[in-house]
Amino acid sequence: ESKKSIKSVILAHGYSTASSISSVVNRMLGKNIYEAFDMPINISVKEIGEKLIEYIYRNDISNGLVILVDMGSLKDIYNQIKEHINQPIAIINNVSTQMALFIGDLLSKDIYFSELIHKAYHPDKNRLDIFRYQEPFPQHRFLLRGSQYASRC
């Protein structure tokens, strides 16, 4: 597991929601941490999945990919990309500027992927709704949600 360059994206409904959050956070942190994927109401999850697959092939995500999503159907984006990814991945629900800043600050410190997940999710504090956390190998998949810390799926 490497500490360097965990990639991160924000997926959000609306014409500029993801762009706005990523722009503010990137500016506050002084680094280009996030790439934004705005999802107009009339675009399907499949179409966003295709754009995310293009991102996966254009970028080195060998050290992991963190996907912040705003709600609902975007939590299921993993089903669109699972055939194209065998790297660590975390999908975190209910993105906000504050949450993106928190995760972005961790990412800017070049920490290990597993350390990022541990700091982002603490079972006693119920900090974030980490919908999916997957290690690079299929036999090590975990689903984290609410107060449920690590149940194999």
CSV table of N, CA, C and O in Angstrom, one decimal, residues 35-138:
chain,number,residue,atom,x,y,z
A,35,GLU,N,-11.7,16.2,-8.6
A,35,GLU,CA,-12.3,16.4,-9.9
A,35,GLU,C,-13.8,16.3,-9.7
A,35,GLU,O,-14.3,15.4,-9.0
A,36,ALA,N,-14.5,17.2,-10.4
A,36,ALA,CA,-15.9,17.2,-10.2
A,36,ALA,C,-16.7,16.6,-11.4
A,36,ALA,O,-16.2,16.7,-12.5
A,37,PHE,N,-17.7,15.9,-11.0
A,37,PHE,CA,-18.7,15.3,-12.0
A,37,PHE,C,-20.1,15.8,-11.7
A,37,PHE,O,-20.7,15.3,-10.8
A,38,ASP,N,-20.5,16.8,-12.4
A,38,ASP,CA,-21.8,17.4,-12.2
A,38,ASP,C,-22.8,16.5,-12.9
A,38,ASP,O,-22.6,16.0,-14.0
A,39,MET,N,-23.9,16.2,-12.2
A,39,MET,CA,-24.9,15.3,-12.8
A,39,MET,C,-26.3,16.0,-12.9
A,39,MET,O,-27.1,16.1,-12.0
A,40,PRO,N,-26.5,16.6,-14.1
A,40,PRO,CA,-27.9,17.2,-14.3
A,40,PRO,C,-29.0,16.2,-14.1
A,40,PRO,O,-28.7,15.0,-14.2
A,41,ILE,N,-30.1,16.7,-13.6
A,41,ILE,CA,-31.2,15.8,-13.3
A,41,ILE,C,-31.5,14.8,-14.4
A,41,ILE,O,-31.9,13.7,-14.1
A,42,ASN,N,-31.4,15.2,-15.6
A,42,ASN,CA,-31.8,14.4,-16.8
A,42,ASN,C,-30.7,13.4,-17.2
A,42,ASN,O,-31.0,12.6,-18.2
A,43,ILE,N,-29.6,13.3,-16.6
A,43,ILE,CA,-28.5,12.4,-16.9
A,43,ILE,C,-28.7,11.1,-16.1
A,43,ILE,O,-29.0,11.2,-14.9
A,44,SER,N,-28.4,10.0,-16.7
A,44,SER,CA,-28.6,8.7,-15.9
A,44,SER,C,-27.3,8.3,-15.2
A,44,SER,O,-26.2,8.8,-15.5
A,45,VAL,N,-27.5,7.5,-14.2
A,45,VAL,CA,-26.3,7.0,-13.4
A,45,VAL,C,-25.4,6.2,-14.4
A,45,VAL,O,-24.2,6.3,-14.2
A,46,LYS,N,-26.0,5.6,-15.4
A,46,LYS,CA,-25.1,4.8,-16.4
A,46,LYS,C,-24.2,5.8,-17.1
A,46,LYS,O,-23.0,5.5,-17.3
A,47,GLU,N,-24.7,7.0,-17.5
A,47,GLU,CA,-23.9,8.0,-18.2
A,47,GLU,C,-22.8,8.5,-17.3
A,47,GLU,O,-21.7,8.7,-17.7
A,48,ILE,N,-23.1,8.7,-16.0
A,48,ILE,CA,-22.1,9.2,-15.1
A,48,ILE,C,-21.1,8.1,-14.9
A,48,ILE,O,-19.9,8.3,-14.8
A,49,GLY,N,-21.6,6.8,-14.8
A,49,GLY,CA,-20.7,5.7,-14.7
A,49,GLY,C,-19.7,5.7,-15.9
A,49,GLY,O,-18.5,5.4,-15.7
A,50,GLU,N,-20.1,5.9,-17.1
A,50,GLU,CA,-19.3,5.9,-18.2
A,50,GLU,C,-18.2,7.0,-18.1
A,50,GLU,O,-17.1,6.8,-18.5
A,51,LYS,N,-18.6,8.2,-17.6
A,51,LYS,CA,-17.7,9.3,-17.4
A,51,LYS,C,-16.6,8.9,-16.4
A,51,LYS,O,-15.5,9.3,-16.5
A,52,LEU,N,-17.1,8.3,-15.3
A,52,LEU,CA,-16.2,7.8,-14.3
A,52,LEU,C,-15.2,6.8,-14.8
A,52,LEU,O,-14.0,6.8,-14.4
A,53,ILE,N,-15.7,5.9,-15.6
A,53,ILE,CA,-14.8,4.9,-16.2
A,53,ILE,C,-13.7,5.5,-17.1
A,53,ILE,O,-12.6,5.2,-17.0
A,54,GLU,N,-14.1,6.6,-17.8
A,54,GLU,CA,-13.1,7.3,-18.6
A,54,GLU,C,-12.1,7.9,-17.7
A,54,GLU,O,-10.9,7.9,-17.9
A,55,TYR,N,-12.5,8.5,-16.5
A,55,TYR,CA,-11.6,9.1,-15.5
A,55,TYR,C,-10.7,8.0,-15.0
A,55,TYR,O,-9.5,8.2,-14.9
A,56,ILE,N,-11.2,6.8,-14.7
A,56,ILE,CA,-10.4,5.7,-14.2
A,56,ILE,C,-9.3,5.4,-15.2
A,56,ILE,O,-8.1,5.1,-14.8
A,57,TYR,N,-9.6,5.3,-16.5
A,57,TYR,CA,-8.6,4.9,-17.5
A,57,TYR,C,-7.6,6.1,-17.8
A,57,TYR,O,-6.5,5.8,-18.2
A,58,ARG,N,-8.0,7.3,-17.5
A,58,ARG,CA,-7.1,8.5,-17.8
A,58,ARG,C,-6.2,8.8,-16.6
A,58,ARG,O,-5.2,9.5,-16.8
A,59,ASN,N,-6.5,8.3,-15.5
A,59,ASN,CA,-5.8,8.6,-14.3
A,59,ASN,C,-5.2,7.4,-13.6
A,59,ASN,O,-5.8,6.3,-13.7
A,60,ASP,N,-4.1,7.6,-12.9
A,60,ASP,CA,-3.5,6.5,-12.2
A,60,ASP,C,-4.2,6.4,-10.8
A,60,ASP,O,-3.9,7.2,-9.9
A,61,ILE,N,-5.0,5.4,-10.7
A,61,ILE,CA,-5.7,5.2,-9.4
A,61,ILE,C,-5.2,4.0,-8.6
A,61,ILE,O,-5.9,3.5,-7.8
A,62,SER,N,-4.0,3.6,-8.9
A,62,SER,CA,-3.4,2.4,-8.3
A,62,SER,C,-3.3,2.5,-6.8
A,62,SER,O,-3.3,1.5,-6.1
A,63,ASN,N,-3.3,3.8,-6.3
A,63,ASN,CA,-3.2,3.9,-4.8
A,63,ASN,C,-4.6,4.2,-4.2
A,63,ASN,O,-4.7,4.4,-3.0
A,64,GLY,N,-5.6,4.1,-5.0
A,64,GLY,CA,-7.0,4.2,-4.5
A,64,GLY,C,-7.8,5.4,-5.1
A,64,GLY,O,-7.2,6.3,-5.7
A,65,LEU,N,-9.1,5.2,-5.0
A,65,LEU,CA,-10.0,6.2,-5.5
A,65,LEU,C,-11.1,6.5,-4.4
A,65,LEU,O,-11.7,5.5,-3.9
A,66,VAL,N,-11.3,7.7,-4.0
A,66,VAL,CA,-12.3,8.1,-3.1
A,66,VAL,C,-13.4,8.8,-3.9
A,66,VAL,O,-13.1,9.8,-4.7
A,67,ILE,N,-14.6,8.4,-3.8
A,67,ILE,CA,-15.7,9.0,-4.5
A,67,ILE,C,-16.7,9.5,-3.5
A,67,ILE,O,-17.3,8.8,-2.7
A,68,LEU,N,-16.9,10.9,-3.5
A,68,LEU,CA,-17.9,11.5,-2.7
A,68,LEU,C,-19.1,11.7,-3.5
A,68,LEU,O,-19.1,12.3,-4.6
A,69,VAL,N,-20.3,11.2,-3.0
A,69,VAL,CA,-21.5,11.4,-3.7
A,69,VAL,C,-22.5,12.1,-2.8
A,69,VAL,O,-22.4,12.1,-1.6
A,70,ASP,N,-23.5,12.7,-3.5
A,70,ASP,CA,-24.5,13.5,-2.7
A,70,ASP,C,-25.7,12.8,-2.2
A,70,ASP,O,-26.2,13.1,-1.1
A,71,MET,N,-26.1,11.7,-2.9
A,71,MET,CA,-27.3,11.1,-2.4
A,71,MET,C,-27.7,9.9,-3.3
A,71,MET,O,-27.2,9.7,-4.4
A,72,GLY,N,-28.7,9.2,-2.8
A,72,GLY,CA,-29.5,8.2,-3.6
A,72,GLY,C,-28.8,7.4,-4.6
A,72,GLY,O,-27.9,6.6,-4.2
A,73,SER,N,-29.2,7.5,-5.8
A,73,SER,CA,-28.7,6.6,-6.9
A,73,SER,C,-27.2,6.6,-7.1
A,73,SER,O,-26.7,5.6,-7.5
A,74,LEU,N,-26.6,7.7,-6.7
A,74,LEU,CA,-25.1,7.8,-6.9
A,74,LEU,C,-24.4,6.8,-6.0
A,74,LEU,O,-23.2,6.4,-6.3
A,75,LYS,N,-25.0,6.4,-4.9
A,75,LYS,CA,-24.3,5.4,-4.1
A,75,LYS,C,-24.2,4.1,-4.8
A,75,LYS,O,-23.3,3.3,-4.5
A,76,ASP,N,-25.0,3.9,-5.9
A,76,ASP,CA,-24.9,2.6,-6.6
A,76,ASP,C,-23.9,2.7,-7.8
A,76,ASP,O,-23.9,1.8,-8.7
A,77,ILE,N,-23.1,3.8,-7.9
A,77,ILE,CA,-22.2,4.0,-9.0
A,77,ILE,C,-21.2,2.8,-9.1
A,77,ILE,O,-20.7,2.5,-10.1
A,78,TYR,N,-20.9,2.2,-7.9
A,78,TYR,CA,-20.0,1.1,-7.9
A,78,TYR,C,-20.4,0.0,-8.9
A,78,TYR,O,-19.5,-0.6,-9.6
A,79,ASN,N,-21.7,-0.2,-9.0
A,79,ASN,CA,-22.1,-1.3,-9.9
A,79,ASN,C,-21.8,-0.9,-11.4
A,79,ASN,O,-21.6,-1.8,-12.2
A,80,GLN,N,-21.6,0.3,-11.7
A,80,GLN,CA,-21.3,0.8,-13.1
A,80,GLN,C,-19.8,0.6,-13.3
A,80,GLN,O,-19.4,0.5,-14.5
A,81,ILE,N,-19.0,0.7,-12.3
A,81,ILE,CA,-17.5,0.7,-12.5
A,81,ILE,C,-16.8,-0.5,-12.0
A,81,ILE,O,-15.6,-0.7,-12.3
A,82,LYS,N,-17.4,-1.4,-11.4
A,82,LYS,CA,-16.8,-2.6,-10.7
A,82,LYS,C,-16.0,-3.4,-11.7
A,82,LYS,O,-15.0,-4.0,-11.3
A,83,GLU,N,-16.4,-3.5,-12.9
A,83,GLU,CA,-15.7,-4.3,-13.9
A,83,GLU,C,-14.4,-3.7,-14.3
A,83,GLU,O,-13.5,-4.3,-15.0
A,84,HIS,N,-14.2,-2.4,-14.0
A,84,HIS,CA,-13.1,-1.6,-14.5
A,84,HIS,C,-12.1,-1.2,-13.4
A,84,HIS,O,-11.2,-0.4,-13.7
A,85,ILE,N,-12.3,-1.7,-12.2
A,85,ILE,CA,-11.5,-1.3,-11.1
A,85,ILE,C,-11.1,-2.4,-10.3
A,85,ILE,O,-11.9,-3.3,-9.9
A,86,ASN,N,-9.8,-2.5,-10.0
A,86,ASN,CA,-9.3,-3.5,-9.0
A,86,ASN,C,-8.3,-2.8,-8.1
A,86,ASN,O,-7.3,-3.4,-7.7
A,87,GLN,N,-8.6,-1.6,-7.7
A,87,GLN,CA,-7.8,-0.8,-6.8
A,87,GLN,C,-8.7,-0.5,-5.6
A,87,GLN,O,-9.9,-0.6,-5.6
A,88,PRO,N,-8.1,0.0,-4.5
A,88,PRO,CA,-8.9,0.4,-3.3
A,88,PRO,C,-9.8,1.5,-3.7
A,88,PRO,O,-9.5,2.4,-4.5
A,89,ILE,N,-11.1,1.4,-3.2
A,89,ILE,CA,-12.1,2.3,-3.5
A,89,ILE,C,-13.0,2.6,-2.3
A,89,ILE,O,-13.3,1.6,-1.6
A,90,ALA,N,-13.4,3.8,-2.1
A,90,ALA,CA,-14.3,4.1,-1.1
A,90,ALA,C,-15.4,5.1,-1.7
A,90,ALA,O,-15.0,6.0,-2.4
A,91,ILE,N,-16.6,4.8,-1.4
A,91,ILE,CA,-17.7,5.6,-1.9
A,91,ILE,C,-18.4,6.2,-0.6
A,91,ILE,O,-18.8,5.4,0.3
A,92,ILE,N,-18.3,7.5,-0.5
A,92,ILE,CA,-18.8,8.1,0.8
A,92,ILE,C,-20.0,9.0,0.4
A,92,ILE,O,-20.0,9.8,-0.5
A,93,ASN,N,-21.1,8.8,1.1
A,93,ASN,CA,-22.4,9.4,0.9
A,93,ASN,C,-22.5,10.7,1.6
A,93,ASN,O,-21.9,11.0,2.6
A,94,ASN,N,-23.5,11.5,1.1
A,94,ASN,CA,-23.9,12.8,1.7
A,94,ASN,C,-22.8,13.9,1.7
A,94,ASN,O,-22.5,14.5,2.7
A,95,VAL,N,-22.2,14.1,0.5
A,95,VAL,CA,-21.1,15.0,0.3
A,95,VAL,C,-21.6,16.4,0.7
A,95,VAL,O,-22.7,16.8,0.4
A,96,SER,N,-20.7,17.2,1.4
A,96,SER,CA,-21.0,18.6,1.7
A,96,SER,C,-19.6,19.3,1.5
A,96,SER,O,-18.6,18.6,1.5
A,97,THR,N,-19.6,20.6,1.6
A,97,THR,CA,-18.3,21.3,1.5
A,97,THR,C,-17.5,20.9,2.7
A,97,THR,O,-16.3,20.7,2.6
A,98,GLN,N,-18.1,20.9,3.9
A,98,GLN,CA,-17.3,20.5,5.1
A,98,GLN,C,-16.7,19.1,5.0
A,98,GLN,O,-15.6,18.9,5.4
A,99,MET,N,-17.5,18.2,4.6
A,99,MET,CA,-17.0,16.8,4.5
A,99,MET,C,-15.9,16.7,3.4
A,99,MET,O,-14.9,16.1,3.6
A,100,ALA,N,-16.1,17.4,2.3
A,100,ALA,CA,-15.1,17.4,1.2
A,100,ALA,C,-13.8,18.0,1.7
A,100,ALA,O,-12.7,17.6,1.4
A,101,LEU,N,-13.9,19.1,2.5
A,101,LEU,CA,-12.7,19.7,3.1
A,101,LEU,C,-12.0,18.8,4.1
A,101,LEU,O,-10.8,18.7,4.1
A,102,PHE,N,-12.8,18.1,4.9
A,102,PHE,CA,-12.2,17.1,5.9
A,102,PHE,C,-11.5,16.0,5.1
A,102,PHE,O,-10.3,15.7,5.4
A,103,ILE,N,-12.1,15.4,4.2
A,103,ILE,CA,-11.5,14.3,3.4
A,103,ILE,C,-10.3,14.9,2.6
A,103,ILE,O,-9.2,14.3,2.5
A,104,GLY,N,-10.5,16.0,2.0
A,104,GLY,CA,-9.4,16.6,1.2
A,104,GLY,C,-8.2,16.9,2.0
A,104,GLY,O,-7.1,16.8,1.5
A,105,ASP,N,-8.4,17.4,3.2
A,105,ASP,CA,-7.3,17.7,4.1
A,105,ASP,C,-6.5,16.4,4.4
A,105,ASP,O,-5.3,16.4,4.4
A,106,LEU,N,-7.2,15.3,4.6
A,106,LEU,CA,-6.6,14.0,4.8
A,106,LEU,C,-5.8,13.6,3.6
A,106,LEU,O,-4.7,13.1,3.6
A,107,LEU,N,-6.4,13.7,2.4
A,107,LEU,CA,-5.8,13.4,1.2
A,107,LEU,C,-4.5,14.2,0.9
A,107,LEU,O,-3.5,13.7,0.4
A,108,SER,N,-4.5,15.4,1.3
A,108,SER,CA,-3.4,16.3,1.1
A,108,SER,C,-2.2,15.9,1.9
A,108,SER,O,-1.1,16.3,1.6
A,109,LYS,N,-2.4,15.1,2.9
A,109,LYS,CA,-1.3,14.7,3.8
A,109,LYS,C,-0.7,13.4,3.3
A,109,LYS,O,0.2,12.8,4.0
A,110,ASP,N,-1.1,12.9,2.1
A,110,ASP,CA,-0.5,11.7,1.5
A,110,ASP,C,-0.4,10.5,2.5
A,110,ASP,O,0.6,9.9,2.7
A,111,ILE,N,-1.6,10.2,3.1
A,111,ILE,CA,-1.7,9.1,4.0
A,111,ILE,C,-2.0,7.8,3.3
A,111,ILE,O,-2.5,7.9,2.1
A,112,TYR,N,-1.9,6.7,3.9
A,112,TYR,CA,-2.3,5.4,3.3
A,112,TYR,C,-3.8,5.4,3.2
A,112,TYR,O,-4.5,6.0,4.0
A,113,PHE,N,-4.3,4.6,2.2
A,113,PHE,CA,-5.7,4.5,1.9
A,113,PHE,C,-6.5,4.0,3.2
A,113,PHE,O,-7.5,4.6,3.6
A,114,SER,N,-5.9,2.9,3.8
A,114,SER,CA,-6.6,2.4,4.9
A,114,SER,C,-6.6,3.4,6.1
A,114,SER,O,-7.6,3.4,6.9
A,115,GLU,N,-5.6,4.2,6.2
A,115,GLU,CA,-5.6,5.2,7.3
A,115,GLU,C,-6.6,6.3,7.0
A,115,GLU,O,-7.3,6.7,7.9
A,116,LEU,N,-6.8,6.6,5.8
A,116,LEU,CA,-7.8,7.6,5.4
A,116,LEU,C,-9.2,7.1,5.8
A,116,LEU,O,-9.9,7.8,6.4
A,117,ILE,N,-9.5,5.9,5.5
A,117,ILE,CA,-10.8,5.3,5.8
A,117,ILE,C,-11.0,5.2,7.3
A,117,ILE,O,-12.0,5.6,7.8
A,118,HIS,N,-9.9,4.8,8.0
A,118,HIS,CA,-10.0,4.8,9.5
A,118,HIS,C,-10.3,6.2,10.1
A,118,HIS,O,-11.1,6.3,11.0
A,119,LYS,N,-9.6,7.2,9.6
A,119,LYS,CA,-9.8,8.5,10.1
A,119,LYS,C,-11.2,9.1,9.7
A,119,LYS,O,-11.8,9.9,10.4
A,120,ALA,N,-11.7,8.7,8.5
A,120,ALA,CA,-12.9,9.2,8.0
A,120,ALA,C,-14.1,8.5,8.7
A,120,ALA,O,-15.2,9.1,8.9
A,121,TYR,N,-13.9,7.3,9.1
A,121,TYR,CA,-15.0,6.6,9.7
A,121,TYR,C,-14.6,6.1,11.1
A,121,TYR,O,-13.6,5.3,11.2
A,122,HIS,N,-15.2,6.5,12.1
A,122,HIS,CA,-14.9,6.1,13.4
A,122,HIS,C,-16.2,5.6,14.0
A,122,HIS,O,-17.2,6.3,14.1
A,123,PRO,N,-16.4,4.3,14.4
A,123,PRO,CA,-17.6,3.7,14.8
A,123,PRO,C,-18.3,4.4,16.0
A,123,PRO,O,-19.5,4.5,16.1
A,124,ASP,N,-17.5,5.0,16.9
A,124,ASP,CA,-18.0,5.7,18.1
A,124,ASP,C,-18.6,7.0,17.7
A,124,ASP,O,-19.6,7.5,18.3
A,125,LYS,N,-18.0,7.7,16.7
A,125,LYS,CA,-18.4,9.0,16.3
A,125,LYS,C,-19.3,9.0,15.2
A,125,LYS,O,-20.0,10.0,14.9
A,126,ASN,N,-19.4,7.9,14.5
A,126,ASN,CA,-20.3,7.8,13.3
A,126,ASN,C,-20.1,8.9,12.4
A,126,ASN,O,-21.1,9.5,11.9
A,127,ARG,N,-18.9,9.2,12.1
A,127,ARG,CA,-18.5,10.4,11.4
A,127,ARG,C,-19.0,10.5,9.9
A,127,ARG,O,-19.7,11.5,9.6
A,128,LEU,N,-18.8,9.5,9.1
A,128,LEU,CA,-19.3,9.6,7.7
A,128,LEU,C,-20.0,8.3,7.3
A,128,LEU,O,-19.7,7.2,7.9
A,129,ASP,N,-20.9,8.4,6.4
A,129,ASP,CA,-21.6,7.2,5.8
A,129,ASP,C,-20.7,6.7,4.7
A,129,ASP,O,-20.8,7.2,3.6
A,130,ILE,N,-19.8,5.8,5.0
A,130,ILE,CA,-19.0,5.2,4.0
A,130,ILE,C,-19.7,4.0,3.4
A,130,ILE,O,-19.9,3.0,4.1
A,131,PHE,N,-20.3,4.2,2.2
A,131,PHE,CA,-21.2,3.2,1.7
A,131,PHE,C,-20.4,2.0,1.2
A,131,PHE,O,-20.9,0.8,1.4
A,132,ARG,N,-19.3,2.1,0.6
A,132,ARG,CA,-18.5,1.0,0.2
A,132,ARG,C,-17.0,1.3,0.4
A,132,ARG,O,-16.5,2.3,0.0
A,133,TYR,N,-16.3,0.3,0.9
A,133,TYR,CA,-14.9,0.3,1.0
A,133,TYR,C,-14.4,-1.0,0.5
A,133,TYR,O,-14.7,-2.0,1.1
A,134,GLN,N,-13.5,-0.9,-0.5
A,134,GLN,CA,-13.0,-2.2,-1.1
A,134,GLN,C,-11.5,-2.1,-1.2
A,134,GLN,O,-11.0,-1.2,-1.7
A,135,GLU,N,-10.9,-3.1,-0.6
A,135,GLU,CA,-9.5,-3.3,-0.8
A,135,GLU,C,-9.2,-3.8,-2.3
A,135,GLU,O,-10.2,-4.1,-3.0
A,136,PRO,N,-8.0,-3.8,-2.7
A,136,PRO,CA,-7.7,-4.1,-4.1
A,136,PRO,C,-8.1,-5.5,-4.6
A,136,PRO,O,-8.3,-5.7,-5.7
A,137,PHE,N,-8.3,-6.4,-3.7
A,137,PHE,CA,-8.6,-7.8,-4.1
A,137,PHE,C,-10.0,-8.1,-3.7
A,137,PHE,O,-10.5,-7.8,-2.6
A,138,PRO,N,-10.8,-8.7,-4.6
A,138,PRO,CA,-12.2,-9.0,-4.3
A,138,PRO,C,-12.5,-9.7,-3.0
A,138,PRO,O,-13.6,-9.5,-2.4
